[in-house]
Coordinates of C-alpha atoms in Angstrom, one line a residue:
M8 CA 2.8 5.5 -24.7
F9 CA 2.8 4.7 -21.0
T10 CA 3.8 8.1 -19.6
D11 CA 1.1 8.1 -17.0
R12 CA 1.4 4.5 -16.0
R13 CA 5.1 3.5 -15.7
F14 CA 7.2 3.9 -12.7
V15 CA 10.6 3.7 -11.2
R16 CA 12.6 2.9 -8.5
Y17 CA 15.9 2.0 -7.2
R18 CA 16.2 0.1 -4.2
I19 CA 17.4 0.1 -0.8
L20 CA 20.3 -0.8 1.5
W21 CA 19.1 1.2 4.3
A22 CA 19.8 4.0 6.7
S23 CA 18.1 5.2 9.8
F24 CA 18.0 5.7 13.6
A25 CA 14.8 5.0 15.5
L26 CA 13.1 4.3 18.8
A27 CA 9.5 3.0 19.8
L28 CA 5.7 2.6 20.1
P29 CA 3.6 2.9 23.3
A30 CA 3.1 -0.3 25.3
H31 CA -0.8 -0.1 24.9
A32 CA -1.9 -1.7 21.7
Q33 CA -4.2 0.2 19.3
K34 CA -5.4 -0.2 15.8
D35 CA -3.7 3.0 14.9
S36 CA -0.4 2.0 16.3
I37 CA 1.2 -1.4 16.7
A38 CA 3.0 -2.4 19.9
L39 CA 6.0 -4.5 19.2
D40 CA 8.5 -6.6 21.1
P41 CA 11.2 -4.2 22.5
V42 CA 14.1 -6.5 21.8
I43 CA 14.4 -8.7 18.6
V44 CA 11.6 -8.3 16.2
R45 CA 10.9 -11.0 13.7
G46 CA 9.5 -9.4 10.6
F47 CA 10.2 -7.7 7.4
V48 CA 9.2 -4.1 8.1
P49 CA 11.0 -2.1 10.9
Q50 CA 7.8 -0.8 12.4
K51 CA 9.5 -1.1 15.8
F52 CA 11.5 2.1 14.7
M53 CA 8.5 4.2 13.4
S54 CA 7.7 5.9 16.7
G55 CA 6.0 9.2 16.2
L56 CA 4.5 8.0 13.0
K57 CA 0.9 7.0 12.5
I58 CA 0.4 3.3 11.7
Q59 CA -3.0 1.6 11.0
R60 CA -3.2 -2.2 11.1
I61 CA -6.1 -3.7 9.1
D62 CA -7.3 -6.6 11.3
S63 CA -7.7 -10.1 9.9
A64 CA -11.5 -10.1 10.3
S65 CA -11.7 -7.0 8.1
L66 CA -9.5 -8.8 5.5
S67 CA -11.6 -11.9 5.7
Q68 CA -14.8 -10.1 4.9
I69 CA -13.5 -8.9 1.5
R70 CA -11.2 -11.8 0.8
Y71 CA -12.2 -11.9 -2.8
Q72 CA -11.4 -8.3 -3.5
N73 CA -8.2 -6.2 -4.1
I74 CA -6.1 -4.1 -1.8
G75 CA -7.7 -0.9 -3.3
D76 CA -11.2 -2.1 -2.1
V77 CA -9.7 -2.7 1.4
L78 CA -8.1 0.6 1.6
S79 CA -11.0 2.4 0.3
A80 CA -13.2 0.8 3.0
Y81 CA -11.1 1.1 6.0
T82 CA -8.8 4.2 5.5
P83 CA -9.4 7.8 4.3
I84 CA -6.9 7.5 1.5
A85 CA -8.2 8.8 -1.9
F86 CA -8.1 6.5 -5.0
K87 CA -7.7 7.5 -8.5
N88 CA -9.9 4.7 -10.1
Y89 CA -10.5 4.0 -13.8
G90 CA -13.3 1.4 -13.1
P91 CA -13.8 -2.2 -12.0
G92 CA -10.7 -4.2 -12.8
Q93 CA -8.8 -1.2 -14.1
L94 CA -6.0 0.9 -13.0
S95 CA -6.4 2.0 -9.3
T96 CA -3.8 4.2 -7.7
A97 CA -3.6 6.0 -4.4
S98 CA -3.5 9.8 -3.5
F99 CA -1.9 9.4 0.0
R100 CA -2.2 12.5 2.1
G101 CA -2.7 14.9 -0.9
T102 CA 0.3 13.5 -2.8
S103 CA 0.3 11.6 -6.2
A104 CA 0.5 7.9 -7.0
N105 CA 4.1 8.1 -7.3
H106 CA 4.5 9.1 -3.6
T107 CA 3.4 5.8 -2.0
A108 CA 5.8 3.0 -1.2
V109 CA 4.4 -0.6 -1.3
L110 CA 6.5 -3.1 0.6
W111 CA 6.1 -6.9 0.3
N112 CA 7.9 -8.6 3.3
G113 CA 10.1 -5.3 3.4
L114 CA 10.9 -5.2 -0.4
N115 CA 9.5 -2.2 -2.4
I116 CA 7.5 -3.6 -5.4
N117 CA 6.6 -0.4 -7.1
A118 CA 7.3 -1.0 -10.8
P119 CA 10.5 0.8 -11.5
T120 CA 9.5 2.1 -14.8
L121 CA 6.4 3.9 -13.5
G122 CA 7.3 4.4 -9.8
Q123 CA 3.9 3.2 -8.6
T124 CA 1.6 0.2 -8.0
D125 CA -1.6 -0.6 -9.6
F126 CA -3.7 -1.6 -6.5
S127 CA -6.2 -3.5 -8.7
T128 CA -3.5 -6.1 -9.4
I129 CA -2.9 -6.9 -5.7
P130 CA -5.7 -9.2 -4.5
V131 CA -6.2 -9.9 -0.7
A132 CA -5.2 -13.5 -1.3
G133 CA -1.5 -12.3 -2.0
F134 CA -0.7 -11.5 1.6
D135 CA -1.5 -12.3 5.3
Q136 CA -1.0 -8.9 7.0
L137 CA -1.8 -5.4 5.9
S138 CA -0.6 -2.2 7.7
V139 CA -0.8 1.4 6.6
Q140 CA 1.9 3.9 7.6
Y141 CA 0.9 7.5 7.1
G142 CA 3.3 10.3 6.2
S143 CA 6.8 10.3 5.1
A144 CA 9.1 7.4 6.3
A145 CA 11.9 7.8 3.7
S146 CA 14.5 7.5 6.4
I147 CA 13.3 4.1 7.3
V148 CA 11.6 2.8 4.0
G149 CA 13.6 4.7 1.4
S150 CA 12.4 6.3 -1.9
D151 CA 8.6 6.8 -2.7
A152 CA 7.5 7.0 1.0
V153 CA 6.6 10.6 0.6
G154 CA 2.8 10.4 1.2
G155 CA 2.9 7.1 3.1
S156 CA 3.7 3.4 2.8
I157 CA 1.5 0.2 2.4
L158 CA 3.1 -2.7 4.2
L159 CA 2.2 -6.3 3.1
A160 CA 3.6 -9.2 5.1
S161 CA 3.5 -13.0 5.1
N162 CA 3.0 -14.9 8.3
A163 CA 4.3 -18.2 9.3
P164 CA 1.3 -20.6 10.0
A165 CA 1.1 -22.2 13.5
N166 CA -1.5 -25.0 13.1
P167 CA -0.5 -28.4 11.5
L168 CA -3.0 -28.1 8.7
Q169 CA -5.5 -25.7 7.3
V170 CA -7.1 -25.8 3.9
S171 CA -9.4 -23.2 2.4
A172 CA -11.2 -22.8 -1.0
G173 CA -14.0 -20.6 -2.2
R174 CA -15.7 -18.8 -5.0
Q175 CA -17.6 -15.5 -5.5
R176 CA -20.0 -14.7 -8.2
E177 CA -20.9 -11.1 -9.0
S178 CA -23.1 -9.0 -11.1
F179 CA -21.9 -8.3 -14.7
N180 CA -20.6 -11.9 -15.0
N181 CA -17.6 -11.3 -12.7
K182 CA -16.2 -14.2 -10.7
H183 CA -13.4 -14.7 -8.2
T184 CA -11.8 -18.0 -7.1
R185 CA -9.1 -18.7 -4.5
A186 CA -7.6 -21.6 -2.6
D187 CA -4.9 -22.0 -0.1
I188 CA -3.2 -24.5 2.1
R189 CA -1.2 -23.8 5.3
Y190 CA 0.9 -26.3 7.2
S191 CA 3.3 -26.6 10.0
V192 CA 5.3 -29.7 10.8
P193 CA 8.2 -30.4 13.3
L194 CA 11.6 -31.7 11.9
R195 CA 14.6 -33.3 13.3
G196 CA 16.9 -31.3 15.5
H197 CA 14.1 -29.2 16.8
W198 CA 13.6 -27.4 13.6
A199 CA 10.0 -26.8 12.3
L200 CA 8.7 -26.2 8.7
S201 CA 5.8 -24.1 8.1
G202 CA 4.3 -22.5 4.9
K203 CA 1.4 -21.4 2.7
T204 CA 0.5 -22.2 -0.9
A205 CA -2.2 -19.8 -2.3
L206 CA -3.9 -19.8 -5.7
Y207 CA -6.2 -17.2 -7.1
D208 CA -8.1 -16.7 -10.4
N209 CA -10.3 -13.5 -11.1
R210 CA -12.4 -12.8 -14.2
V211 CA -13.8 -9.3 -14.3
N212 CA -15.9 -9.4 -17.6
N213 CA -18.0 -6.4 -17.0
D214 CA -21.0 -7.4 -19.0
F215 CA -23.0 -4.4 -18.3
P216 CA -26.9 -4.7 -19.2
N217 CA -26.8 -1.1 -20.4
P218 CA -23.9 0.6 -22.3
T219 CA -24.6 4.0 -20.7
R220 CA -25.9 5.7 -17.5
R221 CA -27.5 9.1 -17.7
T222 CA -25.9 9.5 -21.2
Y223 CA -22.4 8.7 -20.0
A224 CA -20.9 5.6 -21.4
L225 CA -19.8 2.6 -19.2
L226 CA -16.5 1.7 -20.7
P227 CA -16.5 -2.0 -21.8
T228 CA -13.5 -3.9 -20.3
E229 CA -12.2 -7.3 -19.6
T230 CA -9.7 -8.1 -16.8
F231 CA -8.2 -11.6 -16.3
Q232 CA -6.0 -12.1 -13.2
K233 CA -4.3 -15.2 -11.9
G234 CA -1.4 -15.9 -9.4
V235 CA 0.2 -18.2 -7.0
V236 CA 1.9 -17.4 -3.6
Q237 CA 4.4 -19.6 -1.9
D238 CA 5.8 -18.8 1.6
L239 CA 8.2 -21.3 3.5
F240 CA 9.6 -20.8 7.0
L241 CA 12.3 -23.1 8.5
R242 CA 12.8 -22.2 12.2
S243 CA 15.1 -23.5 15.0
P244 CA 14.7 -22.7 18.7
A245 CA 18.1 -21.1 18.6
D246 CA 16.9 -17.8 17.1
Q247 CA 17.5 -19.0 13.6
E248 CA 15.2 -18.7 10.7
I249 CA 15.3 -19.3 6.9
S250 CA 12.3 -18.2 4.8
A251 CA 11.6 -18.2 1.1
H252 CA 8.8 -16.3 -0.6
V253 CA 7.5 -16.5 -4.2
W254 CA 4.7 -14.4 -5.7
L255 CA 3.9 -14.8 -9.4
T256 CA 1.1 -12.7 -10.7
D257 CA -0.5 -12.1 -14.2
N258 CA -3.0 -9.3 -15.0
K259 CA -4.5 -8.7 -18.5
L260 CA -6.7 -5.7 -19.0
V261 CA -8.4 -5.1 -22.3
L262 CA -10.4 -1.9 -23.0
T263 CA -13.3 -2.0 -25.5
P264 CA -12.5 -5.7 -26.4
E265 CA -15.2 -5.7 -29.2
D266 CA -13.7 -2.9 -31.1
E267 CA -10.9 -4.5 -33.2
Q268 CA -9.5 -1.1 -34.1
G269 CA -9.7 0.9 -30.9
R270 CA -9.2 -1.8 -28.3
E271 CA -6.2 -1.4 -26.0
M272 CA -4.5 -4.1 -23.9
T273 CA -2.2 -3.8 -21.0
R274 CA -0.9 -7.0 -19.5
T275 CA 1.4 -6.8 -16.3
T276 CA 3.2 -9.8 -15.2
A277 CA 5.5 -9.9 -12.1
Y278 CA 7.8 -12.6 -10.8
R279 CA 8.7 -11.7 -7.2
T280 CA 11.1 -13.9 -5.2
M281 CA 12.9 -13.6 -2.0
L282 CA 15.3 -15.6 0.3
R283 CA 15.9 -14.4 3.8
Y284 CA 18.1 -15.8 6.6
Q285 CA 18.1 -14.5 10.2
I286 CA 20.4 -15.7 13.0
R287 CA 19.9 -13.9 16.3
T288 CA 20.3 -10.3 15.5
L289 CA 21.8 -10.6 12.0
T290 CA 19.5 -10.7 9.0
L291 CA 20.5 -11.4 5.4
R292 CA 18.1 -11.0 2.3
T293 CA 18.4 -11.3 -1.3
A294 CA 15.6 -10.9 -3.9
W295 CA 15.0 -11.0 -7.7
V296 CA 11.8 -9.4 -9.1
R297 CA 10.9 -9.2 -12.9
D298 CA 8.3 -6.8 -14.1
I299 CA 6.9 -7.3 -17.5
I300 CA 4.5 -4.9 -19.3
D301 CA 2.9 -5.9 -22.7
Y302 CA 1.0 -3.1 -24.4
A303 CA -0.9 -3.2 -27.7
K304 CA -3.7 -1.2 -29.5
G305 CA -5.8 -2.6 -32.2
D306 CA -3.8 -5.7 -33.2
L307 CA -3.1 -7.4 -29.8
S308 CA -0.9 -10.2 -31.3
R309 CA 2.2 -8.0 -31.4
P310 CA 2.4 -5.9 -28.3
D311 CA 5.3 -3.7 -27.2
H312 CA 7.3 -5.7 -24.6
S313 CA 9.0 -4.2 -21.7
V314 CA 11.1 -6.1 -19.1
T315 CA 12.6 -4.8 -16.0
D316 CA 14.8 -6.9 -13.7
K317 CA 15.7 -6.0 -10.0
F318 CA 18.3 -7.8 -8.1
A319 CA 18.4 -6.7 -4.4
S320 CA 20.6 -7.8 -1.5
R321 CA 20.3 -6.5 2.1
I322 CA 22.2 -7.0 5.4
E323 CA 21.1 -5.6 8.8
K324 CA 22.3 -6.1 12.4
D325 CA 20.5 -5.3 15.7
F326 CA 22.4 -3.9 18.5
T327 CA 21.6 -3.1 22.2
V328 CA 23.6 -0.3 23.9
N329 CA 23.7 -0.2 27.6
L330 CA 23.6 3.5 28.7
G331 CA 24.1 3.1 32.3
R332 CA 22.9 1.4 35.4
H333 CA 19.6 3.5 35.8
L334 CA 18.8 4.0 32.0
N335 CA 17.0 1.8 29.7
P336 CA 19.2 0.4 26.8
L337 CA 19.3 1.9 23.4
S338 CA 18.1 -0.3 20.5
L339 CA 19.9 0.1 17.1
K340 CA 19.6 -1.4 13.7
A341 CA 22.3 -0.8 11.1
G342 CA 22.5 -2.1 7.6
G343 CA 22.6 -1.6 3.9
E344 CA 21.2 -2.6 0.7
W345 CA 22.4 -2.9 -2.9
T346 CA 20.1 -3.0 -5.8
H347 CA 20.6 -3.4 -9.6
Y348 CA 18.1 -2.5 -12.2
R349 CA 18.2 -3.6 -15.8
S350 CA 15.3 -2.5 -18.1
R351 CA 14.4 -3.0 -21.8
V352 CA 11.5 -0.7 -22.8
P353 CA 10.7 0.0 -26.5
G354 CA 9.9 3.6 -25.8
Y355 CA 13.4 4.4 -24.3
A356 CA 16.1 6.4 -26.2
Q357 CA 18.5 3.5 -25.4
M358 CA 18.3 -0.2 -24.5
P359 CA 19.0 -1.7 -22.1
V360 CA 19.0 0.7 -19.3
S361 CA 20.9 -0.4 -16.2
E362 CA 21.4 1.3 -12.8
N363 CA 22.8 0.6 -9.4
R364 CA 21.5 1.9 -6.1
T365 CA 23.0 1.6 -2.6
D366 CA 21.4 2.7 0.7
F367 CA 23.0 2.8 4.1
F368 CA 20.8 3.3 7.2
L369 CA 21.0 3.5 11.1
L370 CA 17.7 3.1 13.1
S371 CA 17.3 3.6 16.8
R372 CA 14.7 3.3 19.5
W373 CA 14.9 4.5 23.1
Q374 CA 12.5 4.6 25.9
P375 CA 14.1 6.8 28.6
T376 CA 11.0 6.5 30.8
S377 CA 7.6 4.6 30.7
R378 CA 6.1 7.7 29.2
I379 CA 8.5 8.7 26.4
T380 CA 9.7 6.9 23.3
T381 CA 11.9 8.5 20.8
S382 CA 13.5 7.7 17.5
I383 CA 16.1 9.2 15.2
N384 CA 16.5 7.8 11.7
L385 CA 19.3 8.3 9.3
R386 CA 19.7 7.2 5.7
Q387 CA 21.9 8.0 2.8
G388 CA 21.1 6.7 -0.8
L389 CA 23.5 6.6 -3.7
V390 CA 22.2 6.2 -7.4
T391 CA 24.1 5.9 -10.6
G392 CA 24.3 9.4 -12.1
F393 CA 23.2 11.4 -9.0
N394 CA 22.8 11.1 -5.4
P395 CA 19.6 11.4 -3.3
P396 CA 19.7 13.8 -0.4
F397 CA 20.8 12.7 3.2
T398 CA 17.6 11.7 4.8
P399 CA 17.1 12.2 8.6
S400 CA 14.0 12.0 10.8
V401 CA 13.0 12.3 14.4
G402 CA 9.9 10.9 16.1
L403 CA 8.6 11.2 19.7
E404 CA 5.7 9.7 21.7
Y405 CA 4.7 10.9 25.0
G406 CA 2.1 9.3 27.3
L407 CA 0.2 12.2 28.7
I408 CA -2.2 10.1 30.7
Q409 CA -1.5 6.5 31.6
K410 CA -4.3 5.0 33.6
T411 CA -5.8 1.5 33.8
R412 CA -8.8 2.3 31.8
Y413 CA -7.6 5.4 29.9
H414 CA -4.5 6.3 27.7
L415 CA -3.7 9.6 26.0
V416 CA -0.6 9.7 23.9
L417 CA 1.0 12.8 22.1
K418 CA 2.8 11.8 18.9
G419 CA 5.0 13.8 16.6
S420 CA 7.6 13.3 13.7
Y421 CA 9.8 15.5 11.5
G422 CA 11.6 14.0 8.7
R423 CA 12.9 14.5 5.4
S424 CA 11.6 12.6 2.2
Y425 CA 12.8 12.0 -1.3
R426 CA 11.7 10.3 -4.5
V427 CA 14.2 9.1 -7.1
P428 CA 12.8 9.8 -10.6
T429 CA 11.2 6.9 -12.4
L430 CA 13.0 5.2 -15.4
N431 CA 10.3 6.5 -17.7
E432 CA 10.9 10.1 -16.4
R433 CA 14.7 9.7 -17.1
Y434 CA 14.9 7.6 -20.3
W435 CA 11.6 8.0 -22.3
K436 CA 12.6 9.0 -25.8
D437 CA 12.4 12.7 -26.5
L438 CA 10.1 13.3 -23.5
G439 CA 12.4 11.9 -20.7
N440 CA 15.0 14.0 -19.0
P441 CA 18.2 12.3 -17.9
N442 CA 19.0 15.4 -15.8
V443 CA 15.7 15.5 -13.8
R444 CA 16.3 16.0 -10.1
P445 CA 15.1 13.8 -7.3
E446 CA 12.1 15.1 -5.5
T447 CA 12.8 16.2 -1.9
G448 CA 10.5 17.4 1.0
W449 CA 10.1 17.8 4.7
N450 CA 7.2 16.3 6.5
K451 CA 5.9 17.4 9.9
E452 CA 3.1 15.8 11.8
L453 CA 1.5 16.0 15.3
G454 CA -1.1 13.7 16.7
L455 CA -3.2 12.6 19.7
E456 CA -4.4 9.1 20.4
Q457 CA -6.6 8.1 23.2
A458 CA -8.0 4.6 24.2
F459 CA -10.7 3.9 26.7
S460 CA -10.9 0.3 27.9
E461 CA -14.4 0.9 29.2
A462 CA -16.4 3.3 27.2
L463 CA -20.2 2.8 26.4
G464 CA -19.8 -0.9 27.4
G465 CA -16.8 -1.5 25.1
T466 CA -13.4 -0.3 24.0
L467 CA -13.0 3.1 22.2
R468 CA -10.0 4.4 20.4
T469 CA -9.7 7.7 18.6
S470 CA -7.0 9.7 17.0
A471 CA -6.3 13.2 15.4
T472 CA -3.3 13.9 13.2
F473 CA -2.3 17.2 11.8
Y474 CA 0.3 17.1 9.0
H475 CA 2.3 19.5 6.8
N476 CA 4.3 18.1 3.9
R477 CA 6.2 20.5 1.6
I478 CA 7.7 18.8 -1.6
R479 CA 10.2 20.5 -3.8
D480 CA 11.3 19.7 -7.4
W481 CA 7.9 17.9 -8.1
T482 CA 8.2 16.2 -11.3
Y483 CA 6.0 17.3 -14.1
W484 CA 5.3 16.4 -17.7
N485 CA 5.2 20.0 -19.0
P486 CA 2.6 20.7 -21.6
A487 CA 4.6 24.0 -22.4
T488 CA 7.5 21.9 -23.7
S489 CA 5.5 19.1 -25.6
Y490 CA 5.2 17.2 -22.2
R491 CA 9.0 16.9 -21.6
V492 CA 9.7 15.9 -18.0
E493 CA 10.9 18.8 -15.8
N494 CA 11.1 19.7 -12.1
L495 CA 8.4 22.4 -12.2
Q496 CA 6.5 22.4 -9.1
Q497 CA 6.7 23.0 -5.3
V498 CA 3.8 21.5 -3.6
L499 CA 2.4 21.8 -0.1
A500 CA 0.1 19.2 1.2
R501 CA -1.5 19.8 4.6
G502 CA -4.5 18.5 6.5
I503 CA -6.0 16.6 9.3
E504 CA -7.0 12.9 9.8
L505 CA -9.5 11.8 12.4
Q506 CA -10.2 8.1 13.1
L507 CA -12.4 6.2 15.5
H508 CA -12.6 2.5 16.5
Y509 CA -15.2 1.1 18.9
L510 CA -15.8 -2.6 19.8
R511 CA -18.3 -4.0 22.2
R512 CA -18.8 -7.7 23.2
S513 CA -21.7 -9.0 25.3
G514 CA -22.2 -12.7 25.4
P515 CA -22.8 -14.0 21.8
W516 CA -23.2 -10.4 20.6
Q517 CA -20.5 -8.1 19.1
T518 CA -21.0 -4.5 17.7
G519 CA -18.4 -2.3 16.2
L520 CA -17.6 0.8 14.3
D521 CA -14.6 2.0 12.4
A522 CA -14.7 5.6 10.9
G523 CA -12.3 7.9 9.4
Y524 CA -12.1 11.3 7.8
A525 CA -9.4 13.4 6.1
F526 CA -9.1 16.9 5.0
N527 CA -6.4 17.2 2.3
R528 CA -5.4 20.7 1.0
S529 CA -2.8 20.0 -1.6
S530 CA -1.7 22.8 -3.9
Q531 CA 1.2 24.1 -5.9
E532 CA 3.0 26.6 -3.9
K533 CA 5.6 28.1 -6.2
A534 CA 5.8 28.5 -10.1
Y535 CA 9.0 27.7 -12.1
D536 CA 7.7 28.8 -15.4
N537 CA 5.0 30.9 -17.0
Y538 CA 2.7 27.9 -17.6
S539 CA 2.6 26.8 -14.1
Q540 CA 2.2 30.4 -12.8
D541 CA -1.6 30.1 -13.5
I542 CA -2.1 27.2 -11.2
V543 CA -0.4 28.4 -8.0
G544 CA -2.7 27.8 -5.1
K545 CA -4.9 25.5 -6.9
Q546 CA -5.9 22.1 -5.6
L547 CA -4.0 19.2 -7.4
V548 CA -6.1 17.4 -10.0
F549 CA -8.0 14.2 -8.8
V550 CA -7.2 14.9 -5.1
P551 CA -10.4 15.4 -3.2
E552 CA -10.2 17.9 -0.2
H553 CA -12.6 15.7 1.8
T554 CA -12.6 11.9 2.2
A555 CA -14.6 9.8 4.7
N556 CA -15.3 6.1 5.4
A557 CA -17.2 4.2 8.1
N558 CA -17.9 0.5 8.8
A559 CA -20.4 -0.5 11.3
F560 CA -21.3 -4.1 12.2
V561 CA -23.4 -6.1 14.4
Q562 CA -22.6 -10.0 15.0
F563 CA -24.6 -12.7 16.8
K564 CA -22.5 -15.8 17.1
S565 CA -21.3 -16.5 13.6
T566 CA -23.8 -14.2 11.8
R567 CA -22.6 -10.8 10.9
F568 CA -24.2 -7.8 9.2
T569 CA -21.9 -4.8 8.0
G570 CA -22.8 -1.6 6.6
Q571 CA -20.0 0.5 4.8
L572 CA -19.9 4.2 3.8
Q573 CA -17.3 5.7 1.4
A574 CA -17.4 9.4 0.4
A575 CA -15.1 11.8 -1.5
S576 CA -15.7 15.5 -2.4
K577 CA -15.4 16.8 -5.8
R578 CA -12.2 16.2 -7.8
Y579 CA -10.8 18.8 -10.1
T580 CA -9.8 17.5 -13.6
T581 CA -8.0 20.6 -14.8
F582 CA -4.9 22.3 -13.2
D583 CA -6.7 25.6 -13.1
N584 CA -9.6 23.9 -11.2
S585 CA -12.2 25.2 -13.8
Q586 CA -13.5 21.7 -14.3
F587 CA -14.3 18.9 -11.9
L588 CA -16.0 15.6 -11.1
D589 CA -18.8 15.8 -8.5
G590 CA -18.3 14.3 -5.2
Y591 CA -20.1 11.1 -4.3
G592 CA -21.1 8.8 -1.4
L593 CA -21.3 4.9 -1.7
V594 CA -23.1 2.5 0.7
N595 CA -22.3 -1.1 0.7
L596 CA -24.0 -3.9 2.7
L597 CA -22.5 -7.3 3.7
A598 CA -24.3 -10.3 5.4
E599 CA -22.2 -13.4 6.4
T600 CA -23.0 -16.5 8.3
A601 CA -20.9 -19.5 9.0
F602 CA -21.6 -23.1 10.2
A603 CA -19.3 -26.0 11.1
V604 CA -19.5 -29.7 10.5
E605 CA -16.8 -31.7 12.5
K606 CA -13.6 -29.7 11.6
C607 CA -15.0 -28.3 8.4
R608 CA -16.3 -24.8 8.2
F609 CA -18.6 -23.1 5.6
V610 CA -19.0 -19.4 5.2
I611 CA -21.7 -17.9 3.1
Q612 CA -21.6 -14.2 2.2
G613 CA -23.9 -11.8 0.3
Q614 CA -22.9 -8.2 -0.7
V615 CA -24.9 -5.3 -2.1
R616 CA -22.5 -2.6 -3.5
N617 CA -23.7 0.9 -4.2
V618 CA -27.0 0.2 -2.5
T619 CA -28.4 3.7 -3.4
D620 CA -27.4 3.3 -7.1
T621 CA -25.3 6.5 -6.8
F622 CA -24.2 8.0 -10.1
Y623 CA -20.6 9.2 -10.3
L624 CA -17.7 9.2 -12.9
N625 CA -14.3 7.9 -13.0
V626 CA -11.2 9.7 -14.0
R627 CA -11.8 9.0 -17.8
N628 CA -15.1 10.7 -17.5
N629 CA -16.9 7.5 -17.9
A630 CA -19.8 6.3 -15.7
M631 CA -19.2 3.9 -13.0
P632 CA -21.5 0.9 -12.6
G633 CA -24.5 1.2 -10.3
R634 CA -26.0 -1.2 -7.9
S635 CA -24.5 -4.7 -8.0
F636 CA -24.6 -8.0 -6.0
A637 CA -22.1 -10.7 -5.0
L638 CA -22.5 -14.1 -3.5
S639 CA -19.7 -16.2 -2.2
L640 CA -19.2 -19.6 -0.6
T641 CA -15.9 -20.5 1.2
F642 CA -14.9 -23.9 2.7
S643 CA -12.2 -24.4 5.2
Y644 CA -10.8 -27.4 7.1
D645 CA -8.6 -27.1 10.2
S646 CA -7.0 -30.3 11.6
Q647 CA -7.0 -28.8 15.2

């Protein structure tokens, strides 16, 4: 049964009202064009919220790894990790895996049966741009965005021709291959065609030399992953664009492959397609996604076969409202989205299951003065069988200090969040509950961001964010009723996040530091039955109270050395907090150098992971592998 690993969703036709970001660019907040924004995610309307952009240099350094590795290295998000090549889910600001929205070019790609995304199945090769939005953004993003959102985007190439190919070999007979070609050509009538074709193939064999570490077993696994990404952009100078996006991915995980009776296979296949048309301020989008899950135990030749199709259409229009001669104009985005789900899952009480979802939204952004940016977001979702709550939010940014070399910004937001129950939670045979209610909550956060343009010889940016997120009707597979789904918990997640970014350039030398720390106190606040009464006030399972990360590098011309630190405090494994997994800290080292021959460039990189050979356990109580090594060679050609 897949009760822990299947998700849901119903999609979005959107509703919100929002206003802007500070004019100075920071790594934690993204400054955007105040008029028409070309893109797939309305970051323009996320004022007051914390947004962190992972830069291209960071993505390039770990180009052969998955998004979970990236986020573990550069954000304080906690991950529930089963091991290399296995299920990896996020605990965002003290919430569960079902409370993180993952958007690909604006489309939520959480599997609708499980309501979450396995981050091990999303390699860096699948996207061009990665941003992290912290806290609830349900009024802008929709369902699932309770703890935060992961925003993936495809960028239109500008150079005529770029080709890249490479391979990485790792310890334990693990290997990763990727190749891509990017192109841009002018057409008749002043149109231009650009695009990207990317291929990847990853083999995680996990041939561990020893079956145990300190008497704890290393779980034998095999993961085979392959995929293709195709992005096409057709643009005219008259504010007109047509884009098509295809992402086909296949991930096959086998646990204990040598044990013919006890082995377990989970194969997840996704076909993601999207067509988008924009003319001036009007945008139309249609998408089809098919999620396939094959599961078998023992005999792998006859797996349970689950298929879920999602059809989504969206329309949105940007407006500018003139508020008077002496006032800046108000930016608005209004629209809606209709989504249809159809799912056939062997474990459901009925097949097929179908559902319609509709969302309407109004977003606004207004900058009354050079110091103030505000937003108000409004959304109403409609779902077959029940209706999500009306979802408003308000955000504010105020420039406390705006000098040439120093900026200090106060940011705050207050908004409602919701999560529509997953298909598994509603339709699983005997254990599902068709009457389960949507989760709903209110998220408050307040933060300070400062930027020094000249500090210690470089640029320095820091931020501190306090948050308070109360979630009602938290869905729970209740042990007291044979694990039937019920709305049993009210959870309060609160904490603080600290981040720092420093960069210095001096001739051919560069040095930098990215560091983050998060304190997450997440506990059940109210009990709805006798069973849950015993766990009121206890920290949620697998949610560490403390997480930290740091990346320090020094670079001379094309040679770069990087040290990484990832740390997490103890994680409780029982609801009464009587048992736990010890905290741990991991140190990784990366060394990279590049050289060019004509228009060709070669990059050689070596990695040492878990340098100190730290012993720690995964959520299955299995040992994680110790020190390991990786070596990669990447070739690229640029016609310019």
